[in-house]
Coordinates of C-alpha atoms in Angstrom, one line a residue:
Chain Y
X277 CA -12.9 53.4 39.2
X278 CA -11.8 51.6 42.0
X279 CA -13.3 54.2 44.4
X280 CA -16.8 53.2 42.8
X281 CA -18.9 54.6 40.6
X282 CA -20.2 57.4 42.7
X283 CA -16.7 58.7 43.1
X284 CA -16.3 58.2 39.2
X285 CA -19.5 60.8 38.4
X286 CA -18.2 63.4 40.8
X287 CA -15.8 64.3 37.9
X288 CA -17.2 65.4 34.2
X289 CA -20.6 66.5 32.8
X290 CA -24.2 65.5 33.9
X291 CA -24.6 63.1 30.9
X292 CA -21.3 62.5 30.0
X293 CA -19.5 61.1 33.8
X294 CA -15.8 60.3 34.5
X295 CA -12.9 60.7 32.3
X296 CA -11.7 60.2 28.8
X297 CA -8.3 59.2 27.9
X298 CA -7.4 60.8 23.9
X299 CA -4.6 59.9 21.9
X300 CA -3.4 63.5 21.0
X301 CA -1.0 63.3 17.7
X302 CA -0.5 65.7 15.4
X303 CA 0.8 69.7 15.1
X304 CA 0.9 69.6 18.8
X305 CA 4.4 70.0 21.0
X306 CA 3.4 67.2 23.5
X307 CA 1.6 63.9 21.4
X308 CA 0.5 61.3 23.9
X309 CA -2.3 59.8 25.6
X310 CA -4.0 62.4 28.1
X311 CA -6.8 61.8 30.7
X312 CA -9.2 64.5 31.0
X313 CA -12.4 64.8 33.1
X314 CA -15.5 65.3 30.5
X315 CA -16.3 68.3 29.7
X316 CA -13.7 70.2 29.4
X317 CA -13.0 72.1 26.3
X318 CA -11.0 71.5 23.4
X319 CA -8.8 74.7 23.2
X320 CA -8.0 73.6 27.1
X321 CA -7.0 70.3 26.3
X322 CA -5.0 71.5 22.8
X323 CA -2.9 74.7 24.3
X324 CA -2.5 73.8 27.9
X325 CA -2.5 70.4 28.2
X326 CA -0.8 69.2 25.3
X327 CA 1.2 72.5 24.7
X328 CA -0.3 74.1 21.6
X329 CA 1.4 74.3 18.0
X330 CA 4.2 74.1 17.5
X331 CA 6.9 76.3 15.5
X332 CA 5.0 79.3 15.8
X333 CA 2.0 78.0 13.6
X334 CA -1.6 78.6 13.9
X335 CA -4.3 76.2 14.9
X336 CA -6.5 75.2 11.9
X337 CA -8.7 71.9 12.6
X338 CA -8.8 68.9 15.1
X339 CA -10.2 65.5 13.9
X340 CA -11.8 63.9 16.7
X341 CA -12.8 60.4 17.0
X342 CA -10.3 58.2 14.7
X343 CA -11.0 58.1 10.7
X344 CA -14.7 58.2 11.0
X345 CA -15.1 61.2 12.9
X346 CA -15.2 64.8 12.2
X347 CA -13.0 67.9 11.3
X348 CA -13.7 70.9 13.7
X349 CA -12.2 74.5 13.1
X350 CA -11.0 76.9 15.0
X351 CA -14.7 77.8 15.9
X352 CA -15.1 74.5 17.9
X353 CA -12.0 75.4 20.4
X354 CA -14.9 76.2 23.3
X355 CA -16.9 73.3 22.2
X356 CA -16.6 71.2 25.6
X357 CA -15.8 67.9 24.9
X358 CA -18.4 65.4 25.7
X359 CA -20.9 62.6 23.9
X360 CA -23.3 65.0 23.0
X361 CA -21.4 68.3 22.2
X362 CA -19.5 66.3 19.4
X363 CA -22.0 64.6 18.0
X364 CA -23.6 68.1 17.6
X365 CA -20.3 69.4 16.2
X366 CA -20.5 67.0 13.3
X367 CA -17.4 65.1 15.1
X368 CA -17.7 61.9 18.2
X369 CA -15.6 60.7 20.8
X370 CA -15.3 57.6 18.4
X371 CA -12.0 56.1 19.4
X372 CA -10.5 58.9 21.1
X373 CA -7.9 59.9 18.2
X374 CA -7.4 63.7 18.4
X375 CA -5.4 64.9 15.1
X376 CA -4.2 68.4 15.4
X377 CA -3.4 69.7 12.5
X378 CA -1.6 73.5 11.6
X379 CA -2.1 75.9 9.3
X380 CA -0.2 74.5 6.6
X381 CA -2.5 71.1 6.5
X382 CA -4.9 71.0 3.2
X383 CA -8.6 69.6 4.2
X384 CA -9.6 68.1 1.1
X385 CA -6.4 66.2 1.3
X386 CA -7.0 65.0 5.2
X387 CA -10.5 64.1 4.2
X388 CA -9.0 62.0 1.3
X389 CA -6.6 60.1 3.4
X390 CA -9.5 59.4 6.0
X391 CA -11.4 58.3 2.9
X392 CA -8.6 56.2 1.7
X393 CA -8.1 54.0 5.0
X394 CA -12.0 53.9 5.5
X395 CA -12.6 52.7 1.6
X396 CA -9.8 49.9 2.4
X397 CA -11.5 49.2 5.4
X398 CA -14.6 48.3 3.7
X399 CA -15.8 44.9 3.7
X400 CA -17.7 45.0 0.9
X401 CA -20.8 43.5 1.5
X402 CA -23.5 46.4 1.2
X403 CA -23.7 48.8 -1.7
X404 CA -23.3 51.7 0.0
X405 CA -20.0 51.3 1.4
X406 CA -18.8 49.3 -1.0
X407 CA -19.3 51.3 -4.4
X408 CA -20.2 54.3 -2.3
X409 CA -16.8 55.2 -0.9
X410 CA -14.8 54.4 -3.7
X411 CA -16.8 57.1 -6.2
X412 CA -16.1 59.4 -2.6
X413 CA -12.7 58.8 -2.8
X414 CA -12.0 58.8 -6.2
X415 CA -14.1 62.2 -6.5
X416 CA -11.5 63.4 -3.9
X417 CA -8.6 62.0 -5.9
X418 CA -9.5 63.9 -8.5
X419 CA -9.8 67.3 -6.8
X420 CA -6.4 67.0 -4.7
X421 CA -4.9 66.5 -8.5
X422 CA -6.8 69.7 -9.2
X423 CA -8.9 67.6 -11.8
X424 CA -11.7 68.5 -9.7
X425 CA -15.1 69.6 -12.0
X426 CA -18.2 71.4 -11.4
X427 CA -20.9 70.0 -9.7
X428 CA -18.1 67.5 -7.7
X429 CA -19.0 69.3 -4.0
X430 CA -23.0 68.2 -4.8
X431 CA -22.2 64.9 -6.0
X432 CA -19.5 64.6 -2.6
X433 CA -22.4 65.9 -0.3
X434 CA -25.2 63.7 -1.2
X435 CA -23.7 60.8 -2.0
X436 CA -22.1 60.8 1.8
X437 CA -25.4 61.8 3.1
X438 CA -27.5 58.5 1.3
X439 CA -24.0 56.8 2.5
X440 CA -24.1 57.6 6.2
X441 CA -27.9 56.9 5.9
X442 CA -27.8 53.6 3.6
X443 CA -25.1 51.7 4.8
X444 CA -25.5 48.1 6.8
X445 CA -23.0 48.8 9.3
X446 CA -21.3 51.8 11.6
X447 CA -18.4 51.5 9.2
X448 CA -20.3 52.6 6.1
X449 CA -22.5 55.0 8.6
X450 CA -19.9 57.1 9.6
X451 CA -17.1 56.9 6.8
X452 CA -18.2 60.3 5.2
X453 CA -18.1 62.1 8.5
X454 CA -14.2 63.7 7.2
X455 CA -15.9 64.6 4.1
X456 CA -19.1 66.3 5.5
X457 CA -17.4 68.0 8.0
X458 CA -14.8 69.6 6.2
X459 CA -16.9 70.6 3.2
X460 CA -18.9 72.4 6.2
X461 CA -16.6 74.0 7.4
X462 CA -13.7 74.2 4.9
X463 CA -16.1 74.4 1.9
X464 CA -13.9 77.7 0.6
X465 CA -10.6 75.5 0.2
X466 CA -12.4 72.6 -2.0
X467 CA -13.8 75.7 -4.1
X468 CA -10.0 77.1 -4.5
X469 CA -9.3 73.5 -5.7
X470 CA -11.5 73.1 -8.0
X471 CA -11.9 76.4 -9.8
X472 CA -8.5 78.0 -9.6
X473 CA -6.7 74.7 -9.4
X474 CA -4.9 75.8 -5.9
X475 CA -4.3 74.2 -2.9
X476 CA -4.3 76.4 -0.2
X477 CA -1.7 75.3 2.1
X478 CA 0.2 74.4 -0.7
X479 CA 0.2 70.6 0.3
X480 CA -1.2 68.8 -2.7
X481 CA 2.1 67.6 -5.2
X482 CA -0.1 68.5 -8.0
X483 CA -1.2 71.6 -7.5
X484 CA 2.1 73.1 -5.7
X485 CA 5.6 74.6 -7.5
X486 CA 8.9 75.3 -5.2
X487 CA 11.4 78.2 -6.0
X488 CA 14.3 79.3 -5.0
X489 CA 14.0 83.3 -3.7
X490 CA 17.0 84.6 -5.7
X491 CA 17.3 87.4 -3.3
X492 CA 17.5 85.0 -0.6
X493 CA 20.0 82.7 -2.0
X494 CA 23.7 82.5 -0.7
X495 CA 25.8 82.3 -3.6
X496 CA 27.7 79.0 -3.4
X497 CA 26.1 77.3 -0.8
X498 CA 24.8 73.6 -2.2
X499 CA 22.5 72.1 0.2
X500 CA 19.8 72.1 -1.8
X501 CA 21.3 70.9 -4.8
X502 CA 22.7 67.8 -2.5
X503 CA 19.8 67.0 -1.0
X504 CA 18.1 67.0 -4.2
X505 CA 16.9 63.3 -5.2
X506 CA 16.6 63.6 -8.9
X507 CA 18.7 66.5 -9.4
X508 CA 16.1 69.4 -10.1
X509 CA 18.2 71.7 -9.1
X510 CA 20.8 73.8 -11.1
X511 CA 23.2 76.6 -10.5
X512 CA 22.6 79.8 -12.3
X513 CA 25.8 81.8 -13.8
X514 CA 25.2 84.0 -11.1
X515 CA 26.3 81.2 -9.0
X516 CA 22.7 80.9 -6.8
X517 CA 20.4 78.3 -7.8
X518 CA 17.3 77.4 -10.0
X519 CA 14.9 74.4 -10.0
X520 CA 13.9 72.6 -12.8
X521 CA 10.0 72.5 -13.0
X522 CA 9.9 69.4 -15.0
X523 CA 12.4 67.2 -13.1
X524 CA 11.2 68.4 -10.0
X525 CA 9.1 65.8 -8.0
X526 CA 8.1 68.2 -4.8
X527 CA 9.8 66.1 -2.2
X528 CA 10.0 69.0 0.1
X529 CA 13.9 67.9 0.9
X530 CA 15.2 71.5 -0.5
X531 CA 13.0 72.8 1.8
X532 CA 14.6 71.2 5.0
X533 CA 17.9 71.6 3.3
X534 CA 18.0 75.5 3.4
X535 CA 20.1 76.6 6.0
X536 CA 17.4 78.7 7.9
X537 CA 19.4 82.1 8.2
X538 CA 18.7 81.7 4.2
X539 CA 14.9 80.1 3.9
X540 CA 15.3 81.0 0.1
X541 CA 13.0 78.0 -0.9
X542 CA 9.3 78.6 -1.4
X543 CA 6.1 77.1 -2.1
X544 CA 3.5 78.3 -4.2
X545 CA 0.2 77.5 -5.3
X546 CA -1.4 77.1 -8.1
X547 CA 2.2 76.0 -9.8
X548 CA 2.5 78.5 -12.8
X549 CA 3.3 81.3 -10.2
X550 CA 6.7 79.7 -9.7
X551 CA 8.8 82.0 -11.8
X552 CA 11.1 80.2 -14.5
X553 CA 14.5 80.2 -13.8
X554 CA 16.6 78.3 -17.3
X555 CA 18.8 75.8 -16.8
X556 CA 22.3 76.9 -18.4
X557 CA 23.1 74.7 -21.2
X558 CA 25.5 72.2 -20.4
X559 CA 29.0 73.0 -21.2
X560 CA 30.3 70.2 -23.8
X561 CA 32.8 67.6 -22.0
X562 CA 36.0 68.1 -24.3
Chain Z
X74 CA -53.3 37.1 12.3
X75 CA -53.0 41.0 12.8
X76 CA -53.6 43.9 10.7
X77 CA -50.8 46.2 8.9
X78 CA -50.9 49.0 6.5
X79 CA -49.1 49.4 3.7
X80 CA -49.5 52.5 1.9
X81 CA -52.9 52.5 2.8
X82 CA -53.6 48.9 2.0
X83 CA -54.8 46.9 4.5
X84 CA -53.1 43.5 5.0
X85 CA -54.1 40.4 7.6
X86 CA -50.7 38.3 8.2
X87 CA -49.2 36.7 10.8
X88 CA -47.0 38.5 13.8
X89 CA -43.5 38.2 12.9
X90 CA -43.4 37.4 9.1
X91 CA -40.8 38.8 7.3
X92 CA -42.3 42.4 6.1
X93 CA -40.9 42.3 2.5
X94 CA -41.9 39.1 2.0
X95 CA -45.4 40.2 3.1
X96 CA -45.1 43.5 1.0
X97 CA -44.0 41.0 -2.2
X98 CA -47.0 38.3 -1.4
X99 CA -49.6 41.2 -1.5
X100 CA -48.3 42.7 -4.9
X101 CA -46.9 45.9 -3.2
X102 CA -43.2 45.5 -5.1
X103 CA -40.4 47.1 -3.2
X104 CA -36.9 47.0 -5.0
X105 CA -34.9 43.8 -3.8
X106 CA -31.7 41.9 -5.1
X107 CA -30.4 39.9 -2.1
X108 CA -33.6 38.4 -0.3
X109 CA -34.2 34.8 -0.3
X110 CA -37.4 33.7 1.7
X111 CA -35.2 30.4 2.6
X112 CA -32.8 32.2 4.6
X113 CA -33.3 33.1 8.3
X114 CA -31.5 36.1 8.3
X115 CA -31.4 37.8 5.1
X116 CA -28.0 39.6 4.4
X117 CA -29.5 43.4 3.4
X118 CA -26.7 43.5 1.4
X119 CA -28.4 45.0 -1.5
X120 CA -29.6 48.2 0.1
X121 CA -32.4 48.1 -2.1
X122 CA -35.6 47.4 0.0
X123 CA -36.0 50.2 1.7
X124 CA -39.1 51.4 3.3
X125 CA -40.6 54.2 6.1
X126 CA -42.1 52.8 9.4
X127 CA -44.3 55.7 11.4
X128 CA -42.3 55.8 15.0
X129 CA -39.1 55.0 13.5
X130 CA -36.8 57.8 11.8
X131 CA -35.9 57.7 8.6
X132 CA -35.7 54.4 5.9
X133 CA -35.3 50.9 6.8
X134 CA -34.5 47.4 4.8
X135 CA -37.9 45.7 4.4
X136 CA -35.8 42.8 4.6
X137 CA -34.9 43.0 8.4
X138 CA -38.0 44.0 10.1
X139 CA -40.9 41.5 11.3
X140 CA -44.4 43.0 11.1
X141 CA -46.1 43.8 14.5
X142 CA -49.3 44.4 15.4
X143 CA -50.7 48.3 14.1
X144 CA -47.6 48.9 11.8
X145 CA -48.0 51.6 9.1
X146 CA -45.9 51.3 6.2
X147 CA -45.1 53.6 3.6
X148 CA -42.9 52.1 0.6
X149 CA -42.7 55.1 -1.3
X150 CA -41.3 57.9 0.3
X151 CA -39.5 60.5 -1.1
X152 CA -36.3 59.7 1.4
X153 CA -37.0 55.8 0.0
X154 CA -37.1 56.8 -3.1
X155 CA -33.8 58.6 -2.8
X156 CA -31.9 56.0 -1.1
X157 CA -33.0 53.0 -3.6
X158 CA -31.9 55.4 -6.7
X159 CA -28.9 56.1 -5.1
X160 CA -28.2 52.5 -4.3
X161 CA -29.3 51.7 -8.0
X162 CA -26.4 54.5 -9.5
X163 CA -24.4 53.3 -7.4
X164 CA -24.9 49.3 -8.2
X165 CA -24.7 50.3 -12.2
X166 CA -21.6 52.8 -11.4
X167 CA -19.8 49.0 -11.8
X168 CA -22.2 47.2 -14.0
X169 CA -21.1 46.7 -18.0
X170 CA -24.5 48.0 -19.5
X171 CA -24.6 45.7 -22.3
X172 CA -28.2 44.3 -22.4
X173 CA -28.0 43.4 -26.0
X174 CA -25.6 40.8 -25.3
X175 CA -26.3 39.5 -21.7
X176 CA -28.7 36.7 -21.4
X177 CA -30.5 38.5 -18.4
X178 CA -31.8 41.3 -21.3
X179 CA -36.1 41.9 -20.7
X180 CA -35.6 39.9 -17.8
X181 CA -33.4 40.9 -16.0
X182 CA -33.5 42.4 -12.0
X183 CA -31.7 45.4 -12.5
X184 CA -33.4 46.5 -15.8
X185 CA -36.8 45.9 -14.0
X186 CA -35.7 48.2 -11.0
X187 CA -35.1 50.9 -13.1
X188 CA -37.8 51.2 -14.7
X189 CA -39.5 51.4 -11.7
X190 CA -37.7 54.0 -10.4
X191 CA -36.8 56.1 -13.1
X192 CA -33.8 55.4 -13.3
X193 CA -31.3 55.5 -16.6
X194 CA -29.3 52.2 -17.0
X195 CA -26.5 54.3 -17.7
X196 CA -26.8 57.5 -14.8
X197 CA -24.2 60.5 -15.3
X198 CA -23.6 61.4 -12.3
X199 CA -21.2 58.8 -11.6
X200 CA -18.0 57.6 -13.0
X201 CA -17.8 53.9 -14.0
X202 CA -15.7 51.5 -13.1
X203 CA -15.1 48.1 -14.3
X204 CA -13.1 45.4 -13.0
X205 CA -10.8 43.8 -15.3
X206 CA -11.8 40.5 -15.9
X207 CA -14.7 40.3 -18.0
X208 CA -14.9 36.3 -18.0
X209 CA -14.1 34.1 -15.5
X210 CA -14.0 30.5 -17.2
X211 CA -11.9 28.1 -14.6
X212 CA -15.6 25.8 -14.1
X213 CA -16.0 23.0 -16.3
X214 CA -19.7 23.9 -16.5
X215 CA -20.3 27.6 -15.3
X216 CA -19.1 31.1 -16.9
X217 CA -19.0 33.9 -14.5
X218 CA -19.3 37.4 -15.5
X219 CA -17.7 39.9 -12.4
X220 CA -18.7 42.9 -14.3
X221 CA -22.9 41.9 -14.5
X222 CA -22.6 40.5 -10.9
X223 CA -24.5 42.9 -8.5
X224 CA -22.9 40.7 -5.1
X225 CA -26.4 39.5 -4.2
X226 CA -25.1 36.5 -3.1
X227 CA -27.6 34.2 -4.0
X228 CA -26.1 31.9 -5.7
X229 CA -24.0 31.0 -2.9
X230 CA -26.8 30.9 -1.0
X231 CA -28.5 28.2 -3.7
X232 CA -25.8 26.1 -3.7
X233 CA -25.1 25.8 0.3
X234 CA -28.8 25.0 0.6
X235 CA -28.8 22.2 -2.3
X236 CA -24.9 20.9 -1.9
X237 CA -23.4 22.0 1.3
X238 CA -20.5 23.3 0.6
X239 CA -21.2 26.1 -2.6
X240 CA -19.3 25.8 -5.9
X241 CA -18.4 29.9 -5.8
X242 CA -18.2 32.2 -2.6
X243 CA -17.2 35.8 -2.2
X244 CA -13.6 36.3 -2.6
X245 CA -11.5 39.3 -1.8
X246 CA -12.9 42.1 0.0
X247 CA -13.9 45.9 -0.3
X248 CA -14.7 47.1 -3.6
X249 CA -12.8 44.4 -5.2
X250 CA -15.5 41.8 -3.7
X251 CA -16.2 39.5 -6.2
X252 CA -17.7 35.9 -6.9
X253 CA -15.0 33.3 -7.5
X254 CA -15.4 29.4 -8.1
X255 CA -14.8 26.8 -5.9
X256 CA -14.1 23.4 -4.7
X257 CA -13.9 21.7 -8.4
X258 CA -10.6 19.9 -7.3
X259 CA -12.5 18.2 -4.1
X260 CA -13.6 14.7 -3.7
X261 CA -17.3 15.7 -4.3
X262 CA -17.6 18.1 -6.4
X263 CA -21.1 19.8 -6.8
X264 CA -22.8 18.8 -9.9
X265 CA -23.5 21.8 -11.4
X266 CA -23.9 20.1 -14.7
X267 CA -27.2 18.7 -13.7
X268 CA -28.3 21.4 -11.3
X269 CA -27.9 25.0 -12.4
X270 CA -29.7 26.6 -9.5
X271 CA -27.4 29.2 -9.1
X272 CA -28.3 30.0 -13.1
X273 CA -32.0 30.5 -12.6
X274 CA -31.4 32.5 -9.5
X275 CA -29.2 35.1 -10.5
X276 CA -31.1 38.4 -10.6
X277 CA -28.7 39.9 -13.8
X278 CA -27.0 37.8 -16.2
X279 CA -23.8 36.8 -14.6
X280 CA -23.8 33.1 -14.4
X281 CA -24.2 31.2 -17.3
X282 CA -24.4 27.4 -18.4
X283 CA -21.4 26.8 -20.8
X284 CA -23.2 24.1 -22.6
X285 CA -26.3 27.2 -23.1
X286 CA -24.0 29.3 -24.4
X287 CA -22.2 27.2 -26.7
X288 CA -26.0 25.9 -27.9
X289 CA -27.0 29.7 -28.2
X290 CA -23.6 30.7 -30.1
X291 CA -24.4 27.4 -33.0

């Protein structure tokens, strides 16, 4: 900037000049603030310049432009990133917030948390935004719970268009963006949620069950059962160990826990696929 | 004086008057909840008013725009039409449907702006949700009703105009916005015992007169 404007549009696109500094967060190995010229695209700025995923995991979405933007897939890596290449996308350049999220990230639950944060947000002053993205985010409650009904996607779809187009301010304009976008694109994981009551990615508490792997188990090792913080987890006669569906709260601790040369714990959705392991009874105190 | 069209009406007025209040004066209705001629800049709070302006894409509030010279105006579109139901669902998503016992009942806003757009008092679609106080009673003369208010704000709006500073103002924020009393405890209080503007202006039923009800209740 100090070298003057011309200097400044030598660097980018035609209509979108200069730089752009994103805050990069998320499944990515290096998070930070980045400068990058305009234009360039987002698998560039993802897996070279910020270093990809991490843990060996595969790319699934980026939210771009803070809580009111957009969720692009995998499809949108060559999208270059500039005003009017994200608008198009469904996404913006917004605040600059990049969210990278994995493979193991559930969309109808990142659209819910984008909802929750823009629903507090609200002022209240128009309609719109007021009662508007409450019924959104309740809808979306309701489905991460896997109390999600027929006819819910419709409802979600045109009440965020008459929101985006009703709406007094930018706020209430662009709040649905999450939810549009990831119904577009993601519209297969809010079906799996609603009519077979499974998540996916096995994120949302409801709708998930952990097991232990029995063949996986070392006999006599406790970190799970340690880690454990309302003591779900038993040990079977055989001396491995079981988890109790109905204390269990789906902290994910047992999870960390596992020594990795074991990774016995695993996560499955919809919950009933857990198989049951009983608790031995408890032998009388004499 | 110029010439504007609404829905193929002609209608002489002066540049820059407020277009719904132009619409309204040449019986041409357009829905409305939060418009008060008296204020400068209306608060298009409702979301109500909207209407189609050829050269401008899609709906805008009636209440914001000043007629110029040559507009064309079409108030019922079916992308108006749309919006204003949605608005409507979405103002009696939170509204305790209980006409029989509101005051408001055969005249009141919201029952009138269904009928015109078609609109059940009770839509489907949506879930509803109440807040929990039914009553607030903390004014010697006024009852408030939060779950009949539809956040128009007029009454504030009344009661600035007439006394200054208002005896209830928006409190809390978001979808917990609500109309809360004020100011009783200050060296001059308004008299609302005399004045009850804030009454008569309410669109639904959600101010009342304590002495009215108590007469209506005998």
């Amino acid at each position: 900037m100090a070298e003057g404007a011309d200097r400044f549009r030598e660097v980018g696109t035609e209509k979108s000049p200069g730089t752009a500094i994103f805050s990069v967060v998320g499944n990515v190995r290096h998070a930070g603030l980045v400068e990058i010229p305009m234009g360039v695209d987002l698998r560039t700025l993802v897996f070279d310049t910020c270093g990809g995923i991490p843990n060996k995991k595969a790319f699934k979405a980026v939210q771009i432009g803070g809580p009111s933007g957009g969720c692009l897939p995998s499809d949108f890596l060559d999208t270059p990133i500039d005003f009017d290449s994200l608008t198009e996308a469904g996404a913006m350049m917004g605040s600059g917030g990049m969210v990278v999220m994995d493979e193991d990230t559930c969309m109808v639950d990142v659209a819910r948390y984008f909802l929750d944060f823009t629903q507090k947000e609200s002022c209240g002053k128009c309609t719109f935004c007021r009662v508007g993205t409450h019924h959104l985010l309740e809808i979306l409650v309701r489905i991460t719970k896997g109390e999600g009904r027929e006819g819910d996607l419709e409802i979600l779809e045109s009440l965020s268009e008459d929101i985006k187009a009703g709406s007094l301010c930018g706020l209430g304009k662009t709040a649905p963006n999450p939810v549009l976008t990831s119904l577009k694109y993601f519209r297969d994981e809010y079906e799996a949620h609603i009519k077979e009551k499974r998540c996916p990615a096995c994120m949302c508490r409801d709708l998930t069950a952990f097991y232990i792997d029995l063949d996986k188990c070392a006999r006599g090792c406790d970190a799970c059962v340690g880690c454990c913080p309302v003591e779900a987890i038993f040990t079977t006669p055989n001396r491995k160990k079981g988890v109790d569906q109905k204390l269990c709260v789906k902290c994910g601790e047992c999870v960390t826990a596992c020594p990795p040369e074991y990774d016995a714990v695993v996560k499955v959705s919809p919950p009933h696929l857990a198989p049951i392991v009983e608790r031995p009874a408890e032998k009388a105190k004499s | 004086m110029i010439t504007i069209v609404v829905d193929d009406k002609e209608i002489q007025v002066e540049e820059g008057a407020n277009l719904l209040k132009t619409c309204l004066e040449n019986d041409i209705y357009i829905p409305n909840l939060c418009y008060l001629d008296t204020l400068e800049h209306p608060p298009a709070s409702c979301r109500l008013c909207f209407v189609e302006i050829e050269g401008r894409s899609g709906p805008v509030p009636a209440c914001q725009m000043e007629v110029t010279k040559n507009m064309v105006v079409m108030t019922d579109t079916s992308a108006v039409r749309r919006l204003q139901r949605t608005a409507l669902e979405l103002l009696l998503s939170v509204h305790h449907v209980d006409c029989g016992h509101c005051s408001a009942n055969k005249k009141c806003e919201l029952q009138r702006i269904a009928r015109f757009l078609k609109v059940g008092l009770k839509p489907k679609r949506l879930e509803r949700y109440l807040k929990d106080q039914e009553i607030l009673d903390d004014h010697p003369f006024l009852i408030h009703y939060p779950n009949r208010c539809v956040l128009c704000g007029k009454c504030v709006q009344v009661c600035r105009e007439a006394h200054g500073t208002p005896a209830m103002d928006f409190a809390d924020r978001g979808f917990k916005t609500l109309i809360r009393f004020y100011g009783q405890q200050t060296s001059n209080p308004v008299p609302c015992e005399e004045c009850g503007s804030c009454v008569r202006f309410c669109p639904v039923g959600a101010l009342t007169l304590k002495a009215e009800m108590d007469a209506s209740q005998n």
